[in-house]
Structures are given as structure tokens and as C-alpha cells.
């Protein structure tokens, strides 16, 4: 998120979290969906949950909304233990992954459903519904029933219904997945705007990394019911704490080997007989001699025809394939030991003027801080 | 419109004409005739041998005397009224029994549902008459129910159920229960557990969510089920005759007696015509409910 850089309550030991998971475990029979999670989310955060299908994102949300109880551990919302608070008494609204629109009610009545059961005066409900309809651009469809809408329109009704009551905590389970790119960007912008204006805390599940990167104050990457990493988008991208996170977020080159020397924040990785060790940022828990992997993003790998002498990390290889992606090109380079490394280069020149082509011998190079060495 | 299309549309109309309209006109004609000691037991009858004159003679012999008679004798309107009251009460009772059953079936584990559905439909495999007779065996003073209750010691004297209106209610509820369960089941099947959660998320208590979502979703099914029970129950003959007492007044029973005991076909026909007119109202309402549902898409 590109807002106020000072907004980092998770660094402030005095800050009071709005959501506090304390050693929470959730079992379904003998299957562990959530595995001993500790997590604090702070007011006004835009918190994104990322992870492969089935890793427990929806389960985490359902525990917050009050539809599942934790098998072990405590969940606090605003400092209050939620164990005995039923769903309808929680100042939390959830947008369901399946939308859960009421099929017998019109779009407008779906949106008004929660308002009619709140303390909002009757006279104000109509106006609020109109406001929500405008927000999700569904004004023309107010009288339709859900089955008369397209998938994306239904998703927007579900979003509007969750937003209508203006709760202090909003849980959105893949709120924008069915929307086209333009509408998705607009809605993301609207959500951030709402958040700015109302100070609502958002917890959002998404499969779209770009979306998480744009909107989130922090991202949690989940893996089989555990939190692999919880950090700001830039740190999750630049300094992942494990190969799993590095591999899950964005495109990455992985080179495996053994840890050589470890300095305070720089380490060496021995990766191929006779080749100079790779020098890069040291990840957590590195022990000399242990197995490790070097992770570097393709856009941080430079490519040249002559040997770059100013960089410590340089390897030679043969161009195996070039993918032209319009604004950039991806070079697939095979190293002597068989490893395939991707290098991404911005296309500042016309294609015909490019110097490197198929089967050329090239040099790849990167700075000491471009990549990171992680325990494997 | 081409010929084959006209033909296709024509088929149901011809069917209705032959099997509904013509019999109806015949019954209507009998209702307008006079009682006579003859075979058939009414006059005048159509004599086509006299050609046009025969038809004119017939028409001049028709009148509304029988309908006037129905108004004069308070037995008839009391029977109509009591039928409506019994049918309406029985419909309500069927709903009270049928809804929880349909609800239970929808919430049963998937692998149970076909068997449960089977159990609901199973009674149709035996004759309706036999099943009603079986109730006599259950409800009579020395019947299964009383013997069981006496054996339990819950009662010291047998309960008098058979030949009362209670037995009629039991009979109607039992007989028409599937017609209530099936449409409600069909409408509840669309109910997704997440809808109830969504309602609770938006501020409903559990019971509130049940009302706002489950009951409202089931409404078209409830309405359909009520009509499907009420309409046949109103004209029911067998159940009041076999299970009801001498004081159970239902129009179907009156009609039966006029026809077979009194052999007064003319009054019986008039009774049938009025019953049909009474039934037209709920039938039209029922059709409108179905139509609305079809327009709603499912
Ligand atoms: N009621 C349940 N009974 C048994 N297992 C369940 C139940 N609900 C969820 N699970 C299991 O818990 C795990 C986590 O499910 P969850 O719905 O939280 O996944 P998710 O991260 O939201 O996945 P997706 O991205 O596909 O929506 C899955 O393996 C799922 O099969
Ligand atoms: Mg999910």
C-alpha cells in the first residue's frame, strides 16, 4: 500500500489489535485445517490472506464471523473473547465465497436485509441501499432476483450486502475474483477509499497476488493451516522467509546448494563444482554446511554478451528460449550444470535492435543484495 | 401458424372438451331437470327422433328448481360450510405435520434421502380404500391405539375417536400428507446452509434466520401443498363416510347419499355443480401461484 509510511501498528508494542488469534487450532475430525496460529491484525489494516486452495483461508474467516469455533486457543476481537458470542452479535460482516445471496429476494432487498435488522431508521434504509447499488454499479438491477444476474453481478451484490452495514470489521472471501480487470481495479480502488473514509478493518482472501500487493497493508501467506509469513507486501516479495513463500509469490529463480560462510546479513551458497559461490542476503536460520536455496526474481538478473567484471555474482549460460511479453522479454538461460535461470529485461528498444538471440552464449549477473539465501 | 402446430395446441383442448366440458354439460343439464320415477331418474330426456322439436321440448323442460331447493334446505349450505371448515383445518394440520418432515428430509444425510422419499410415496402402492379401512382397525374402541394406551396404563377407558371429526382429520392428514411434503421438500432443496449463515451474519438470530430464509424460501411449496391438500379434501367422500360419525357433515357425503341412497340425480348434480364453483376459487389461486413461480424462473 502506498499510503502513509508511518502506518505500521504491528511494529508498535503499545498498539491494540482488533483481531487476536492466540494459539488457535481448528480440527475437522482428525484433519487439522488451522494449525496453532498466532496472529494479530490491527484497526484500519487491509489484511490479505494468500495461499493455495484448501490451506485454511475460509476457515480462518469463518472463525472470525462466528460460524466455526476454535478447537484450541482463543480468538479476541477488540479485546473480547469471542468463544461464546454468536454470529449475529458480532460487529463483523462477511462476504461469502459462494456469495450466499437470498434467492427469493431482489438485489435491493438482499442489500437491505442487514439494514432492516439493524438500528438504522426505516427512512434511511432506501438511501443507503441506493448508495451501495451505485458503489457496485448495479443501479439498473435493483429489482432483479439473483438468478437473473451474471456471476460478476452476483459477486458485486454480495459485496454490497456485506458493506451496507458499515461494520468495523469486514471479511471478504475472494470478493473480486469474478470481475473483469477494469471493474476489479475500480472496485479495489473503491474498497481502499471506503477503508480510508470509514476506518474499517478489512480481511480479504484473494488468489490474485497483484491485488494483494496493491491493496494490502500486510499479507499473510498460508501453508496447510499454518502462517508461512506475515509481512508487508514489499517484504514478502523482497525478503521471503522460506522457499515456499518465495516460490508462491511472484516469479522466482531457485538455485539449490549448501551454505558456505554466513556473515551477519550476507551469506555464501556453494551450488556447483568449480563455480564461484553465490553471495546474497542471508535468510533466517542459516547454518554453514546446511542445505539451502538461493532465490532471486527474474527482473533482478541482468543479461549481457560480455563478462561483467564489476559484479561478484556472474554465471555463463546459453539462451534456450526468449518469451516476448510486450513491455518486457523473458530470457531462459541454461547454465553449464543444467539449471535453468530466467532473466527479465524491459524492452526499451525495438525488437529488431535487440542484441541477444537464441543459442547465444551470455552472462547472467546480479548484485549481492538482489537475492536471498533461504534454508531448504 | 402452421397446421401441425395448430394440431398440437388443439390436442389438449379436444381432451378437455371430451373429458371435462361435455360431462360437465351433461351434469349441468341433469341439475336443471326434474326428478322422475323412471330410468334414468329424471325428466325430460333428449328425444332426437323428434328433431328440432325434441330439442325445444327439452329446453322448455329445464329450470333452476334444484338450485333453489339447495338454498331452501339449510342442510346443504351447512354441509358446504362444514366441508370448507374441515378441509381448511385438516390442511393446516397437514402443514404442521408435513413441514417438519420435509425439513427433516432435506437436512438428512444425502444417502438417506432416496429411502426417505420412498417411505413418503410408499403408501400409494396400496389401495386408498384399504388404507382408510386400516384406520378403522387402529382407531376403533377395541382398536390398536386404544389397546396400546390401555396396556400402557395412560388411559383407563377407551378413547372414542372413530366416528368423530377427529378421525376424519386423522384420515385426511394421513392420506394427503405426501401432497404436502413433496412440494415443500422441492422448495427447501434449494436451501443452502450458507444462506442461514449469511442471515445470521447480517443480524438474525437462529430462529430469525429460519423464519427469514427457510420459511420464506419454502413459501411457494407451502402454498402449493396447501392447495393440493385442500382441494381434494373439500370433496372427500370415503374418509368422512368410513371414519366420520353421523354428525360429520361433509358435502361429498351428502352428494353420495343423494345419488345412491335417494337416487335423486338432479339434486346430486346441482350439489356437484355448486361444489365445482366453490373449488374454482382455490384452483384459480393455485394456478396463479404456479404461474408466478414459473415466471420467477424456478
Ligand atoms: N466442514 C468441514 N469438514 C471437514 N473439512 C473441512 C470443512 N471445512 C473445510 N474443511 C477442510 O479444511 C481445509 C481448509 O478449507 P478452507 O475452506 O478454509 O480452504 P481455503 O483456503 O478457503 O481454500 P480455497 O482457496 O479453495 O477457498 C480444506 O482441506 C477443507 O477440505
Ligand atoms: Mg475458501
Short mmCIF file of C-alpha atoms in Angstrom, two decimals, chain B residues 61-255:
data_model
loop_
_atom_site.label_atom_id
_atom_site.label_comp_id
_atom_site.label_asym_id
_atom_site.label_seq_id
_atom_site.Cartn_x
_atom_site.Cartn_y
_atom_site.Cartn_z
CA UNK B 61 -88.48 -28.53 -19.53
CA UNK B 62 -85.32 -27.20 -17.80
CA UNK B 63 -85.35 -24.92 -14.75
CA UNK B 64 -83.33 -23.92 -11.68
CA UNK B 65 -85.68 -25.56 -9.16
CA UNK B 66 -82.96 -27.84 -7.79
CA UNK B 67 -80.66 -24.92 -7.07
CA UNK B 68 -83.49 -23.10 -5.33
CA UNK B 69 -84.04 -26.25 -3.29
CA UNK B 70 -80.40 -26.26 -2.19
CA UNK B 71 -80.86 -22.74 -0.84
CA UNK B 72 -84.13 -23.63 0.93
CA UNK B 73 -82.89 -26.63 2.84
CA UNK B 74 -80.20 -25.50 5.29
CA UNK B 75 -78.65 -29.00 5.26
CA UNK B 76 -76.80 -28.11 2.08
CA UNK B 77 -75.17 -24.81 2.88
CA UNK B 78 -74.31 -26.16 6.32
CA UNK B 79 -72.65 -29.12 4.65
CA UNK B 80 -70.70 -26.83 2.31
CA UNK B 81 -69.61 -24.64 5.19
CA UNK B 82 -68.65 -27.58 7.38
CA UNK B 83 -66.69 -29.12 4.48
CA UNK B 84 -64.73 -25.92 3.99
CA UNK B 85 -64.05 -25.75 7.71
CA UNK B 86 -62.98 -29.40 7.98
CA UNK B 87 -60.84 -29.22 4.83
CA UNK B 88 -59.17 -25.98 5.99
CA UNK B 89 -58.44 -27.33 9.49
CA UNK B 90 -57.14 -30.59 8.07
CA UNK B 91 -54.94 -28.66 5.61
CA UNK B 92 -53.44 -26.67 8.45
CA UNK B 93 -52.81 -29.85 10.44
CA UNK B 94 -51.21 -31.48 7.40
CA UNK B 95 -48.93 -28.47 7.06
CA UNK B 96 -47.94 -28.69 10.73
CA UNK B 97 -47.05 -32.35 10.30
CA UNK B 98 -45.67 -32.12 6.76
CA UNK B 99 -43.30 -29.17 7.11
CA UNK B 100 -41.09 -30.71 9.82
CA UNK B 101 -40.97 -33.96 7.84
CA UNK B 102 -39.93 -32.17 4.64
CA UNK B 103 -37.42 -30.12 6.61
CA UNK B 104 -36.00 -33.24 8.22
CA UNK B 105 -35.71 -34.94 4.84
CA UNK B 106 -33.80 -32.02 3.33
CA UNK B 107 -31.40 -31.99 6.27
CA UNK B 108 -30.93 -35.76 6.32
CA UNK B 109 -27.61 -37.20 5.11
CA UNK B 110 -27.54 -37.48 1.32
CA UNK B 111 -27.53 -41.27 1.31
CA UNK B 112 -30.75 -41.40 3.33
CA UNK B 113 -32.79 -39.13 1.12
CA UNK B 114 -33.87 -41.64 -1.54
CA UNK B 115 -35.09 -44.06 1.15
CA UNK B 116 -36.96 -41.30 2.99
CA UNK B 117 -38.54 -40.18 -0.26
CA UNK B 118 -39.52 -43.79 -0.87
CA UNK B 119 -41.19 -44.01 2.53
CA UNK B 120 -43.27 -40.93 1.78
CA UNK B 121 -44.50 -42.34 -1.53
CA UNK B 122 -44.82 -45.95 -0.39
CA UNK B 123 -48.46 -45.73 0.88
CA UNK B 124 -49.59 -45.01 -2.71
CA UNK B 125 -48.72 -48.58 -3.55
CA UNK B 126 -51.72 -49.90 -1.62
CA UNK B 127 -55.33 -49.07 -2.32
CA UNK B 128 -56.52 -45.90 -0.70
CA UNK B 129 -59.73 -47.66 0.42
CA UNK B 130 -57.79 -50.40 2.21
CA UNK B 131 -55.61 -47.87 3.99
CA UNK B 132 -58.65 -45.98 5.25
CA UNK B 133 -60.18 -49.25 6.42
CA UNK B 134 -56.96 -49.98 8.26
CA UNK B 135 -57.50 -46.78 10.24
CA UNK B 136 -60.82 -48.19 11.46
CA UNK B 137 -58.81 -51.04 12.90
CA UNK B 138 -56.45 -48.64 14.57
CA UNK B 139 -58.91 -46.07 15.89
CA UNK B 140 -61.92 -48.15 16.98
CA UNK B 141 -62.73 -48.69 20.67
CA UNK B 142 -61.08 -52.10 20.68
CA UNK B 143 -58.52 -50.97 18.09
CA UNK B 144 -54.75 -50.99 18.20
CA UNK B 145 -54.39 -47.49 19.56
CA UNK B 146 -56.80 -47.93 22.47
CA UNK B 147 -55.42 -51.38 23.36
CA UNK B 148 -51.93 -49.96 23.38
CA UNK B 149 -52.83 -46.97 25.54
CA UNK B 150 -54.81 -49.17 27.93
CA UNK B 151 -51.87 -51.54 28.16
CA UNK B 152 -49.54 -48.63 28.92
CA UNK B 153 -51.99 -47.52 31.60
CA UNK B 154 -52.20 -43.98 30.17
CA UNK B 155 -55.99 -44.29 29.97
CA UNK B 156 -58.48 -46.44 31.86
CA UNK B 157 -61.36 -46.15 29.37
CA UNK B 158 -61.02 -46.47 25.61
CA UNK B 159 -60.89 -43.09 23.80
CA UNK B 160 -63.75 -42.53 21.41
CA UNK B 161 -62.01 -41.42 18.23
CA UNK B 162 -63.61 -43.41 15.46
CA UNK B 163 -66.77 -41.86 14.00
CA UNK B 164 -65.82 -38.38 15.18
CA UNK B 165 -64.38 -35.41 13.32
CA UNK B 166 -61.00 -36.20 14.90
CA UNK B 167 -60.90 -39.46 12.98
CA UNK B 168 -61.72 -37.51 9.80
CA UNK B 169 -58.84 -35.13 10.47
CA UNK B 170 -56.50 -38.05 11.10
CA UNK B 171 -57.68 -39.69 7.89
CA UNK B 172 -57.19 -36.57 5.77
CA UNK B 173 -53.81 -35.72 7.27
CA UNK B 174 -52.65 -39.29 6.74
CA UNK B 175 -53.96 -39.58 3.19
CA UNK B 176 -52.82 -36.25 1.82
CA UNK B 177 -49.53 -35.87 3.71
CA UNK B 178 -47.37 -36.74 0.66
CA UNK B 179 -49.04 -33.94 -1.33
CA UNK B 180 -47.88 -31.53 1.35
CA UNK B 181 -44.40 -32.98 1.86
CA UNK B 182 -43.31 -33.22 -1.77
CA UNK B 183 -43.75 -29.57 -2.87
CA UNK B 184 -42.28 -28.27 0.39
CA UNK B 185 -39.35 -30.66 0.03
CA UNK B 186 -38.80 -29.46 -3.54
CA UNK B 187 -38.67 -25.81 -2.47
CA UNK B 188 -36.47 -26.49 0.57
CA UNK B 189 -33.98 -28.44 -1.50
CA UNK B 190 -32.68 -25.13 -2.87
CA UNK B 191 -31.82 -24.06 0.66
CA UNK B 192 -28.08 -23.78 1.14
CA UNK B 193 -26.68 -23.79 4.69
CA UNK B 194 -24.64 -20.71 3.83
CA UNK B 195 -27.88 -18.73 3.37
CA UNK B 196 -28.72 -19.27 7.03
CA UNK B 197 -25.19 -18.24 7.96
CA UNK B 198 -25.48 -15.13 5.81
CA UNK B 199 -28.73 -14.22 7.57
CA UNK B 200 -27.08 -14.66 10.97
CA UNK B 201 -24.08 -12.68 9.80
CA UNK B 202 -26.46 -9.83 8.94
CA UNK B 203 -28.04 -9.80 12.38
CA UNK B 204 -30.67 -12.55 12.54
CA UNK B 205 -30.87 -14.91 15.48
CA UNK B 206 -31.02 -18.61 14.61
CA UNK B 207 -34.81 -18.58 14.77
CA UNK B 208 -34.97 -15.28 12.90
CA UNK B 209 -32.80 -16.74 10.15
CA UNK B 210 -35.02 -19.83 9.99
CA UNK B 211 -38.05 -17.61 9.51
CA UNK B 212 -36.50 -15.08 7.12
CA UNK B 213 -34.76 -17.64 4.94
CA UNK B 214 -36.08 -21.19 5.35
CA UNK B 215 -39.77 -20.43 5.72
CA UNK B 216 -39.75 -17.71 3.07
CA UNK B 217 -37.91 -19.91 0.59
CA UNK B 218 -40.42 -22.67 1.25
CA UNK B 219 -43.42 -20.37 0.79
CA UNK B 220 -44.26 -21.37 -2.80
CA UNK B 221 -44.03 -25.03 -1.74
CA UNK B 222 -46.22 -24.41 1.30
CA UNK B 223 -48.86 -22.68 -0.81
CA UNK B 224 -48.81 -25.42 -3.44
CA UNK B 225 -49.01 -28.13 -0.77
CA UNK B 226 -51.94 -26.45 0.97
CA UNK B 227 -53.94 -26.27 -2.26
CA UNK B 228 -53.07 -29.83 -3.18
CA UNK B 229 -54.49 -30.95 0.16
CA UNK B 230 -57.40 -28.54 0.47
CA UNK B 231 -58.90 -29.07 -2.98
CA UNK B 232 -59.39 -32.86 -2.83
CA UNK B 233 -60.18 -32.78 0.91
CA UNK B 234 -63.10 -30.45 0.30
CA UNK B 235 -64.94 -33.00 -1.81
CA UNK B 236 -63.72 -36.04 0.15
CA UNK B 237 -66.32 -38.87 0.40
CA UNK B 238 -64.58 -42.02 1.56
CA UNK B 239 -62.85 -40.63 4.65
CA UNK B 240 -65.94 -38.97 6.22
CA UNK B 241 -68.09 -41.98 5.30
CA UNK B 242 -65.77 -44.56 6.84
CA UNK B 243 -64.10 -42.67 9.69
CA UNK B 244 -66.58 -39.88 10.41
CA UNK B 245 -69.69 -40.18 12.53
CA UNK B 246 -73.32 -39.46 11.77
CA UNK B 247 -72.69 -35.87 12.82
CA UNK B 248 -69.76 -35.36 10.45
CA UNK B 249 -71.25 -33.18 7.77
CA UNK B 250 -69.33 -33.06 4.51
CA UNK B 251 -70.67 -32.18 1.12
CA UNK B 252 -69.10 -35.18 -0.55
CA UNK B 253 -71.03 -37.46 1.77
CA UNK B 254 -74.28 -35.56 1.13
CA UNK B 255 -73.72 -35.86 -2.60
#
